[in-house]
Coordinates of N, CA and C and ligand atoms in Angstrom, one line a residue:
M177 N -40.6 27.0 -197.0 CA -40.4 28.1 -197.0 C -41.4 29.3 -196.8
K178 N -41.0 30.6 -196.4 CA -42.8 31.6 -196.4 C -41.8 32.5 -197.2
V179 N -42.5 33.0 -198.1 CA -41.9 33.9 -198.8 C -42.1 35.3 -198.4
S180 N -41.3 36.3 -198.2 CA -41.6 37.2 -197.5 C -41.2 38.4 -198.2
S181 N -42.4 39.7 -197.1 CA -42.2 40.8 -198.0 C -41.0 41.6 -198.6
K182 N -39.9 41.1 -198.1 CA -38.4 41.5 -197.9 C -38.0 40.4 -199.4
D183 N -38.3 39.6 -199.7 CA -37.7 38.4 -200.7 C -38.0 39.4 -202.2
V184 N -36.8 39.1 -202.9 CA -37.5 39.2 -204.5 C -37.0 38.2 -205.4
L185 N -37.4 37.7 -206.2 CA -37.7 37.2 -207.1 C -36.6 37.6 -208.5
I186 N -35.3 37.3 -208.6 CA -34.5 37.9 -210.2 C -34.4 36.9 -211.1
I187 N -35.2 37.2 -212.1 CA -35.2 36.1 -213.2 C -34.5 36.4 -214.1
V188 N -33.4 35.5 -214.6 CA -32.4 36.1 -215.1 C -32.5 36.0 -216.8
D189 N -32.4 36.6 -217.2 CA -32.5 36.8 -219.3 C -33.1 35.2 -219.4
V190 N -34.1 34.6 -219.5 CA -35.0 34.2 -220.0 C -35.5 34.8 -221.1
Q191 N -34.8 34.3 -222.3 CA -34.7 35.2 -223.5 C -34.4 34.1 -224.8
N192 N -35.7 34.7 -226.0 CA -35.2 33.2 -227.1 C -33.6 32.8 -227.2
D193 N -32.7 33.4 -227.7 CA -31.8 33.3 -228.1 C -31.2 32.1 -226.9
F194 N -31.5 32.3 -225.9 CA -30.9 31.5 -224.6 C -31.5 30.0 -224.9
C195 N -32.9 30.0 -225.8 CA -33.4 28.5 -225.7 C -33.9 28.4 -226.7
T196 N -33.8 26.7 -226.7 CA -33.7 25.9 -227.7 C -33.8 26.8 -229.1
G197 N -33.2 26.3 -230.3 CA -33.1 27.5 -231.7 C -32.9 28.4 -231.2
G198 N -32.3 29.2 -230.3 CA -31.9 30.4 -230.3 C -30.3 30.7 -230.6
A199 N -29.8 31.8 -230.8 CA -28.6 31.9 -231.1 C -27.4 31.8 -230.5
L200 N -27.7 31.8 -228.9 CA -26.6 30.9 -227.8 C -27.7 29.9 -227.0
A201 N -28.1 29.0 -227.7 CA -28.9 27.8 -226.5 C -28.5 27.8 -225.8
V202 N -28.7 27.5 -224.3 CA -28.6 26.8 -223.3 C -29.1 25.8 -223.4
P203 N -28.6 24.3 -223.2 CA -28.8 23.0 -223.5 C -30.4 23.2 -222.0
G204 N -31.8 22.9 -222.7 CA -33.1 22.9 -222.5 C -33.8 23.8 -221.3
G205 N -32.6 25.5 -222.2 CA -32.9 26.9 -221.7 C -34.7 27.3 -221.3
E206 N -35.2 26.2 -222.3 CA -36.6 27.0 -222.0 C -37.6 25.9 -220.9
K207 N -36.6 24.8 -220.6 CA -37.5 24.4 -219.3 C -37.6 24.6 -218.3
V208 N -37.1 26.1 -218.0 CA -36.9 26.7 -216.7 C -38.3 27.1 -216.7
V209 N -39.2 27.4 -217.5 CA -40.2 28.7 -217.8 C -41.2 28.4 -216.6
P210 N -41.8 26.8 -216.8 CA -42.6 26.7 -215.8 C -42.2 26.5 -214.8
A211 N -41.6 26.4 -214.5 CA -40.5 26.2 -212.7 C -40.8 27.6 -212.2
I212 N -40.2 28.9 -213.0 CA -40.2 30.1 -212.7 C -41.3 30.8 -212.7
N213 N -42.8 30.0 -213.5 CA -43.9 30.6 -213.2 C -44.2 30.2 -212.4
R214 N -44.3 28.9 -211.7 CA -45.0 28.3 -210.6 C -44.2 29.3 -208.9
I215 N -42.9 29.2 -208.9 CA -42.1 30.0 -208.1 C -42.6 31.6 -208.1
G216 N -42.3 31.9 -209.4 CA -42.8 33.6 -209.2 C -44.6 33.9 -208.5
E217 N -45.2 33.1 -208.7 CA -46.8 33.2 -208.2 C -46.6 33.4 -207.3
R218 N -45.4 32.9 -205.9 CA -45.1 33.2 -204.2 C -44.8 34.7 -204.1
F219 N -44.3 34.9 -204.9 CA -43.1 36.2 -204.8 C -44.3 37.6 -204.9
E220 N -43.9 38.5 -204.4 CA -44.7 39.6 -204.2 C -43.7 40.8 -204.9
N221 N -42.3 40.4 -205.0 CA -41.4 41.4 -205.2 C -41.2 40.4 -206.4
V222 N -40.8 41.0 -207.5 CA -40.1 40.2 -209.1 C -39.4 41.2 -210.1
V223 N -38.5 41.1 -210.5 CA -37.2 41.4 -211.3 C -37.1 40.8 -212.0
L224 N -37.0 41.6 -213.5 CA -36.3 40.1 -215.2 C -34.9 41.1 -215.2
T225 N -33.9 40.2 -215.8 CA -32.9 40.9 -216.6 C -33.0 40.2 -217.6
Q226 N -33.0 41.5 -219.3 CA -33.0 40.8 -220.0 C -31.7 41.2 -221.0
D227 N -31.0 40.6 -221.4 CA -29.5 41.0 -222.2 C -29.7 41.5 -223.2
W228 N -28.9 42.6 -223.8 CA -29.4 43.6 -224.6 C -28.3 44.2 -225.4
H229 N -27.5 43.7 -226.7 CA -26.5 44.1 -227.1 C -26.8 45.2 -228.0
P230 N -25.8 45.8 -228.5 CA -25.5 46.4 -229.6 C -25.1 45.9 -230.7
A231 N -25.5 45.4 -232.2 CA -25.0 44.4 -232.8 C -23.5 44.5 -233.3
D232 N -23.2 45.2 -232.8 CA -21.5 45.6 -232.6 C -20.5 45.6 -232.0
H233 N -21.6 44.6 -230.9 CA -21.0 43.9 -229.3 C -19.7 43.6 -229.3
V234 N -18.5 44.0 -228.4 CA -16.9 43.5 -228.2 C -17.4 42.2 -228.1
S235 N -18.3 41.6 -227.5 CA -18.1 40.3 -227.3 C -18.7 39.4 -228.0
F236 N -19.2 40.1 -229.5 CA -20.1 39.2 -230.6 C -18.4 38.5 -231.2
V237 N -18.6 37.1 -231.8 CA -17.7 36.8 -231.9 C -17.6 36.8 -233.6
S238 N -18.8 37.5 -234.3 CA -19.1 38.3 -235.4 C -18.1 39.3 -235.6
N239 N -17.7 40.1 -234.6 CA -16.7 41.1 -234.8 C -15.9 41.1 -234.2
H240 N -14.9 39.6 -234.6 CA -13.8 39.4 -234.6 C -12.8 38.3 -235.5
P241 N -12.8 39.1 -236.8 CA -13.0 38.2 -237.5 C -12.2 36.8 -237.6
R242 N -11.0 36.7 -237.3 CA -10.5 35.6 -237.1 C -10.6 34.5 -236.0
K243 N -11.3 35.2 -235.3 CA -12.0 34.1 -233.7 C -13.0 33.3 -234.2
R244 N -13.0 32.3 -233.3 CA -14.2 31.7 -233.1 C -15.1 31.6 -232.3
P245 N -16.5 31.3 -232.2 CA -17.2 31.3 -231.2 C -16.7 30.3 -230.0
Y246 N -16.6 30.8 -228.6 CA -16.1 30.6 -227.4 C -14.6 30.6 -227.6
D247 N -14.0 30.9 -228.3 CA -12.4 31.8 -227.7 C -12.4 32.5 -227.3
T248 N -11.7 33.0 -226.3 CA -11.5 34.4 -225.3 C -10.6 35.2 -226.1
I249 N -10.6 36.7 -225.6 CA -9.9 37.4 -226.1 C -9.4 38.2 -225.0
E250 N -8.5 39.0 -224.9 CA -7.9 40.0 -223.6 C -8.5 41.5 -223.8
L251 N -9.3 42.0 -223.0 CA -9.7 43.1 -222.7 C -9.5 44.0 -221.9
S252 N -9.5 45.0 -221.7 CA -8.8 46.1 -220.9 C -9.2 45.4 -219.3
Y253 N -10.5 45.2 -219.0 CA -11.1 44.4 -218.0 C -10.7 43.1 -217.9
G254 N -10.3 42.6 -218.9 CA -9.5 41.2 -218.6 C -10.1 40.3 -219.6
S255 N -10.6 38.9 -219.1 CA -10.4 37.9 -220.3 C -12.1 38.0 -220.7
Q256 N -12.5 38.4 -221.8 CA -13.8 38.0 -222.7 C -14.1 36.8 -223.2
V257 N -15.1 35.9 -222.8 CA -15.3 35.4 -224.2 C -16.4 35.8 -225.2
L258 N -15.7 35.0 -226.3 CA -16.7 35.4 -227.7 C -18.0 34.6 -227.7
W259 N -18.5 35.2 -227.8 CA -20.1 34.4 -227.9 C -20.2 34.9 -229.5
P260 N -21.0 33.8 -229.7 CA -22.1 33.7 -231.0 C -23.0 34.5 -231.1
D261 N -23.5 35.8 -231.8 CA -24.3 36.7 -231.3 C -25.5 36.1 -231.0
H262 N -25.8 37.7 -230.1 CA -26.9 36.7 -229.6 C -27.8 38.1 -228.7
C263 N -29.3 37.8 -228.6 CA -29.8 39.0 -227.7 C -29.5 40.7 -228.1
V264 N -29.9 40.5 -230.0 CA -29.4 42.1 -229.9 C -30.9 42.8 -229.8
Q265 N -30.1 43.9 -229.8 CA -31.1 45.3 -229.0 C -32.7 44.9 -230.0
A266 N -33.5 44.6 -229.5 CA -35.2 44.5 -230.3 C -35.3 43.5 -231.5
S267 N -34.4 42.9 -231.3 CA -34.7 41.6 -231.9 C -35.8 40.2 -231.9
S268 N -35.9 39.4 -232.4 CA -36.9 38.5 -231.5 C -36.1 37.7 -230.4
G269 N -34.8 37.5 -230.4 CA -33.9 36.9 -230.2 C -33.5 37.3 -228.6
A270 N -33.7 38.5 -228.7 CA -33.7 39.2 -227.2 C -35.2 39.2 -226.6
D271 N -36.2 39.3 -227.3 CA -37.8 38.9 -226.6 C -37.7 37.7 -224.8
F272 N -38.3 38.2 -224.6 CA -38.1 36.9 -222.9 C -39.1 35.8 -223.6
H273 N -38.9 34.5 -223.5 CA -39.0 33.9 -224.2 C -41.2 33.8 -223.6
R274 N -41.9 33.3 -224.8 CA -43.5 33.7 -224.9 C -44.2 33.2 -223.7
G275 N -44.0 32.0 -223.3 CA -44.3 31.5 -221.9 C -44.0 32.1 -220.5
L276 N -43.2 33.1 -220.5 CA -42.6 33.2 -219.5 C -43.3 34.2 -218.5
E277 N -43.9 33.9 -217.5 CA -44.5 35.2 -216.9 C -43.9 36.3 -216.4
T278 N -44.5 38.0 -217.4 CA -43.8 38.7 -216.6 C -44.5 39.7 -216.5
V279 N -45.7 39.7 -216.9 CA -46.9 40.8 -215.8 C -46.5 41.5 -214.2
R280 N -46.3 40.5 -213.6 CA -46.1 40.9 -212.0 C -44.7 41.3 -212.4
A281 N -43.9 41.4 -212.9 CA -42.4 42.2 -212.7 C -42.7 43.5 -212.2
S282 N -41.7 44.1 -211.6 CA -41.7 45.4 -210.9 C -40.7 46.4 -212.1
L283 N -39.6 45.3 -213.1 CA -38.5 46.0 -213.0 C -38.0 45.6 -213.8
V284 N -37.6 45.8 -215.6 CA -36.4 45.3 -216.4 C -35.5 45.7 -216.0
V285 N -34.3 45.0 -215.9 CA -33.1 45.6 -216.2 C -32.3 45.3 -217.3
R286 N -31.8 45.8 -218.3 CA -31.2 45.8 -219.7 C -29.5 45.7 -219.1
K287 N -28.7 44.7 -220.0 CA -27.5 44.7 -219.5 C -26.7 44.4 -220.7
G288 N -25.8 44.9 -220.6 CA -24.8 44.5 -222.0 C -25.3 45.6 -223.2
F289 N -25.7 46.8 -223.0 CA -25.8 47.4 -223.8 C -24.9 48.5 -223.8
R290 N -23.6 48.4 -223.9 CA -22.2 49.1 -223.6 C -21.7 48.3 -225.3
R291 N -21.0 48.9 -225.7 CA -20.6 48.9 -227.2 C -19.0 47.7 -226.4
H292 N -18.8 48.4 -225.6 CA -16.7 47.8 -225.1 C -17.4 47.1 -224.2
I293 N -18.0 46.9 -223.5 CA -18.2 46.1 -222.0 C -19.3 45.2 -222.2
D294 N -18.9 43.8 -221.7 CA -19.8 42.7 -221.6 C -20.3 42.6 -220.3
S295 N -21.9 42.5 -220.0 CA -21.9 42.5 -218.7 C -23.1 41.3 -218.5
Y296 N -22.2 40.0 -217.5 CA -22.8 38.8 -217.2 C -24.3 39.5 -215.6
S297 N -23.6 40.2 -214.7 CA -24.0 40.4 -213.6 C -24.8 41.1 -213.9
A298 N -26.4 41.3 -212.7 CA -27.2 42.2 -213.0 C -27.0 43.4 -212.6
F299 N -25.6 43.2 -211.5 CA -25.5 44.1 -210.5 C -24.7 44.8 -211.2
Y300 N -23.5 44.9 -211.7 CA -21.9 45.6 -212.2 C -21.6 44.9 -213.8
E301 N -21.5 45.7 -214.8 CA -21.0 45.3 -215.8 C -19.7 44.7 -215.8
N302 N -19.0 43.3 -216.6 CA -17.2 43.0 -216.3 C -16.2 43.5 -216.0
D303 N -16.4 44.6 -215.8 CA -15.2 46.0 -215.6 C -15.5 45.7 -214.0
K304 N -16.1 45.1 -213.3 CA -16.8 45.7 -211.8 C -16.6 46.6 -211.5
K305 N -16.6 47.4 -212.5 CA -17.1 48.8 -211.7 C -18.7 49.7 -212.4
T306 N -19.1 49.3 -213.4 CA -19.8 49.9 -214.0 C -21.3 49.5 -213.2
P307 N -21.8 50.6 -212.6 CA -23.4 49.2 -212.5 C -24.9 49.7 -213.2
T308 N -25.4 48.7 -212.6 CA -26.6 48.5 -213.4 C -28.0 49.4 -212.8
G309 N -27.1 49.4 -211.8 CA -28.5 50.3 -210.7 C -29.3 49.7 -210.0
L310 N -29.3 48.2 -210.2 CA -30.3 46.8 -210.0 C -30.0 47.2 -208.3
A311 N -28.9 47.7 -207.3 CA -28.7 47.2 -206.4 C -29.1 48.4 -205.9
G312 N -28.6 50.1 -206.3 CA -30.0 50.9 -205.8 C -31.3 50.5 -205.5
Y313 N -31.8 50.5 -206.8 CA -33.6 49.8 -206.9 C -33.8 49.3 -205.4
L314 N -33.1 48.2 -205.0 CA -33.0 47.1 -204.4 C -33.3 47.7 -202.6
R315 N -32.1 48.6 -202.5 CA -31.8 49.3 -201.4 C -32.9 49.9 -201.2
E316 N -33.1 51.3 -202.0 CA -34.3 52.0 -201.9 C -35.6 51.6 -201.2
R317 N -35.8 50.2 -201.8 CA -37.7 49.5 -201.7 C -37.1 48.4 -200.4
D318 N -36.2 48.4 -199.7 CA -36.2 47.7 -198.5 C -35.6 46.5 -198.8
L319 N -35.8 45.7 -200.0 CA -35.4 44.2 -200.4 C -34.4 43.7 -199.9
K320 N -34.5 42.4 -199.7 CA -32.8 42.0 -198.3 C -32.5 40.8 -199.1
T321 N -33.5 39.6 -199.0 CA -32.9 38.5 -199.4 C -33.5 38.2 -201.5
L322 N -32.3 38.2 -202.2 CA -32.4 37.8 -203.5 C -32.4 36.1 -204.6
F323 N -33.3 35.7 -204.2 CA -33.3 34.3 -205.3 C -33.1 34.8 -206.8
F324 N -32.8 33.8 -206.8 CA -31.9 33.6 -208.4 C -32.4 32.7 -209.1
A325 N -33.1 33.0 -210.5 CA -33.3 31.9 -211.3 C -33.2 32.1 -212.7
G326 N -32.9 31.2 -214.1 CA -33.2 31.7 -215.2 C -32.1 30.8 -215.5
L327 N -31.3 32.1 -216.5 CA -30.3 31.3 -217.9 C -29.1 32.5 -217.8
A328 N -27.5 32.1 -217.6 CA -27.4 30.5 -217.6 C -26.7 30.4 -216.4
F329 N -26.9 29.3 -215.6 CA -26.7 29.0 -214.1 C -25.2 29.3 -214.2
D330 N -24.3 29.2 -214.8 CA -22.7 29.1 -214.8 C -22.1 30.7 -215.6
F331 N -23.3 31.1 -216.0 CA -22.9 32.7 -216.3 C -23.6 34.2 -215.4
C332 N -25.0 34.5 -215.8 CA -24.8 35.1 -215.4 C -25.8 35.5 -214.0
V333 N -26.8 33.5 -213.8 CA -27.0 34.3 -212.8 C -25.9 33.8 -211.7
R334 N -24.4 32.4 -212.3 CA -22.9 32.8 -210.7 C -23.2 34.2 -210.6
Y335 N -22.8 35.0 -211.7 CA -22.0 36.6 -211.5 C -23.0 37.5 -210.7
S336 N -24.6 37.3 -211.0 CA -25.3 37.6 -210.5 C -25.4 37.4 -208.9
A337 N -25.4 36.5 -208.2 CA -26.0 36.3 -207.2 C -24.6 36.3 -206.3
E338 N -23.4 36.6 -206.7 CA -22.1 36.5 -206.2 C -22.0 38.5 -206.0
D339 N -22.2 38.7 -207.0 CA -22.4 40.1 -207.0 C -23.5 40.8 -205.9
A340 N -24.7 40.7 -205.5 CA -25.3 40.8 -204.5 C -24.5 40.2 -203.6
R341 N -24.4 39.3 -203.1 CA -23.4 38.9 -202.1 C -22.9 39.7 -201.5
N342 N -21.8 40.6 -202.6 CA -20.6 41.0 -202.5 C -21.7 42.7 -201.9
A343 N -22.6 42.9 -202.6 CA -23.2 44.1 -202.5 C -24.0 44.2 -201.1
G344 N -24.1 43.3 -200.3 CA -24.6 43.3 -199.1 C -26.0 42.4 -198.6
F345 N -26.5 42.0 -200.4 CA -27.8 41.0 -199.7 C -27.7 39.6 -199.8
D346 N -28.6 38.8 -199.2 CA -28.8 37.5 -199.2 C -29.2 36.9 -200.5
A347 N -28.3 36.0 -200.9 CA -28.1 35.3 -202.0 C -28.9 34.1 -202.3
V348 N -29.8 33.7 -202.9 CA -29.9 32.3 -203.2 C -30.2 31.7 -204.2
V349 N -29.4 30.7 -204.7 CA -29.8 30.1 -205.9 C -30.7 28.7 -206.5
I350 N -31.7 29.3 -207.2 CA -33.0 28.0 -207.7 C -32.3 26.9 -208.5
E351 N -32.2 26.3 -208.6 CA -30.9 25.5 -209.1 C -32.1 24.6 -209.8
E352 N -33.0 24.2 -209.7 CA -33.9 23.7 -210.8 C -34.5 24.9 -211.3
A353 N -34.7 26.0 -211.3 CA -35.3 26.4 -212.3 C -34.0 27.8 -212.8
C354 N -32.4 26.7 -213.2 CA -31.5 27.7 -213.5 C -31.2 26.4 -214.8
R355 N -31.1 26.5 -215.7 CA -29.9 25.6 -216.9 C -28.5 26.4 -217.2
G356 N -27.1 25.6 -217.1 CA -26.3 25.8 -217.5 C -25.7 25.9 -219.3
I357 N -24.7 26.8 -219.5 CA -23.9 26.7 -220.7 C -22.5 25.5 -220.2
D358 N -22.3 25.6 -219.5 CA -21.4 24.3 -219.3 C -20.1 24.4 -220.0
L359 N -19.3 25.7 -219.9 CA -17.8 25.8 -221.8 C -16.9 25.4 -220.0
D360 N -16.2 24.5 -220.7 CA -14.8 23.9 -219.8 C -15.4 24.0 -218.5
G361 N -16.1 23.0 -217.3 CA -16.6 23.3 -216.3 C -16.9 24.3 -215.6
S362 N -17.6 25.0 -216.5 CA -18.0 25.6 -216.0 C -19.0 25.7 -214.5
V363 N -20.2 24.8 -214.9 CA -21.4 24.6 -214.2 C -20.7 23.8 -212.7
A364 N -19.5 23.2 -212.7 CA -18.9 22.2 -211.6 C -18.6 23.9 -211.0
A365 N -17.7 24.9 -211.6 CA -16.7 25.7 -211.4 C -17.9 26.6 -210.3
T366 N -18.8 26.7 -210.9 CA -20.0 27.7 -210.2 C -20.6 26.9 -209.2
H367 N -20.6 25.6 -208.6 CA -20.8 25.3 -207.3 C -19.8 25.5 -206.8
H368 N -19.0 25.2 -206.8 CA -17.6 25.2 -206.1 C -17.7 26.5 -205.5
S369 N -17.7 27.2 -206.8 CA -18.0 28.9 -205.4 C -18.7 29.6 -205.0
L370 N -20.0 29.3 -205.7 CA -21.3 29.6 -204.7 C -21.1 28.6 -203.1
K371 N -20.2 27.3 -203.3 CA -20.1 27.0 -201.7 C -19.5 27.9 -201.0
S372 N -18.2 28.5 -201.6 CA -17.5 28.2 -200.7 C -17.7 30.2 -200.2
L373 N -18.4 30.3 -200.9 CA -19.5 32.0 -200.7 C -20.6 31.9 -199.5
G374 N -20.9 30.1 -199.4 CA -22.1 30.0 -199.1 C -23.2 31.1 -198.9
I375 N -23.2 30.6 -200.4 CA -24.6 31.1 -201.6 C -25.1 29.8 -201.3
P376 N -26.5 29.4 -200.7 CA -27.3 28.5 -200.8 C -28.0 28.3 -202.0
V377 N -27.9 26.6 -202.8 CA -28.2 26.1 -203.8 C -29.2 25.5 -203.8
V378 N -30.9 25.9 -204.0 CA -32.3 25.1 -203.2 C -32.8 24.3 -204.4
G379 N -33.9 23.7 -204.2 CA -34.3 23.2 -205.3 C -35.9 24.1 -205.1
I380 N -36.7 23.3 -206.1 CA -38.3 24.6 -206.0 C -39.2 24.1 -205.1
E381 N -39.1 22.4 -204.7 CA -40.1 22.5 -203.7 C -39.7 22.7 -202.4
A382 N -38.6 23.6 -202.0 CA -38.5 24.5 -200.2 C -39.6 25.9 -200.9
F383 N -40.6 25.8 -202.4 CA -41.2 27.2 -202.3 C -42.7 26.7 -202.4
F384 N -42.9 24.9 -202.0 CA -44.4 24.4 -202.0 C -44.5 24.1 -201.0
Ligands
VGL604 C1 -25.2 35.1 -221.2 C2 -23.2 34.7 -221.8 C3 -23.2 35.8 -222.8 C4 -25.9 34.7 -219.9 C5 -25.4 36.3 -221.9 O1 -27.4 34.9 -219.8 O2 -25.2 33.4 -218.9 N1 -24.2 34.6 -221.4 N2 -24.0 36.7 -222.8
ZN605 ZN1 -24.5 38.8 -223.7

């Protein structure tokens, strides 16, 4: 596959808290780093997303005294998983993994910074209404095909790819450059959903 100047690599949430030893560690999360760095060299356009929560964020289990991690609650926009507190603004857990090549990225999209609403997707927060501004950025730069890599496959990567498609972009997920949390079958559900939407899931060999 030849990467074109209309393609963009969107690197989702490769942050310390999603890697081994982090507050919401995704199994093998840091293993995406070498793969993403290799693929990233092929792209002219690279965007990073960064989960960026205030300490009193509604998705944090510590803000719901009688709840346990991974319980779900009902909020105005629907059901919300309560996560171990993670990616607190300006904490080292919110930093990008130190091995991640970030220099060539043209944009960092921060998400989840509103106290009362979580954001998995890089495009819309979980109310499916509040935009991050990413779609406008990509349209204005005339970027068409969005390749997704990073963490977690079954949450932020999934919803970002699905919203990309809904916003009229072509979306491709680079599976070997992702790792999943796998909560109640969420990895299998992600594969089903991507397949039914016709969003290709490819390996990294496609780029070399
Ligand atoms: C994520 C759960 C909570 C992710 C972020 O990056 O997939 N998952 N916040
Ligand atoms: Zn989060």
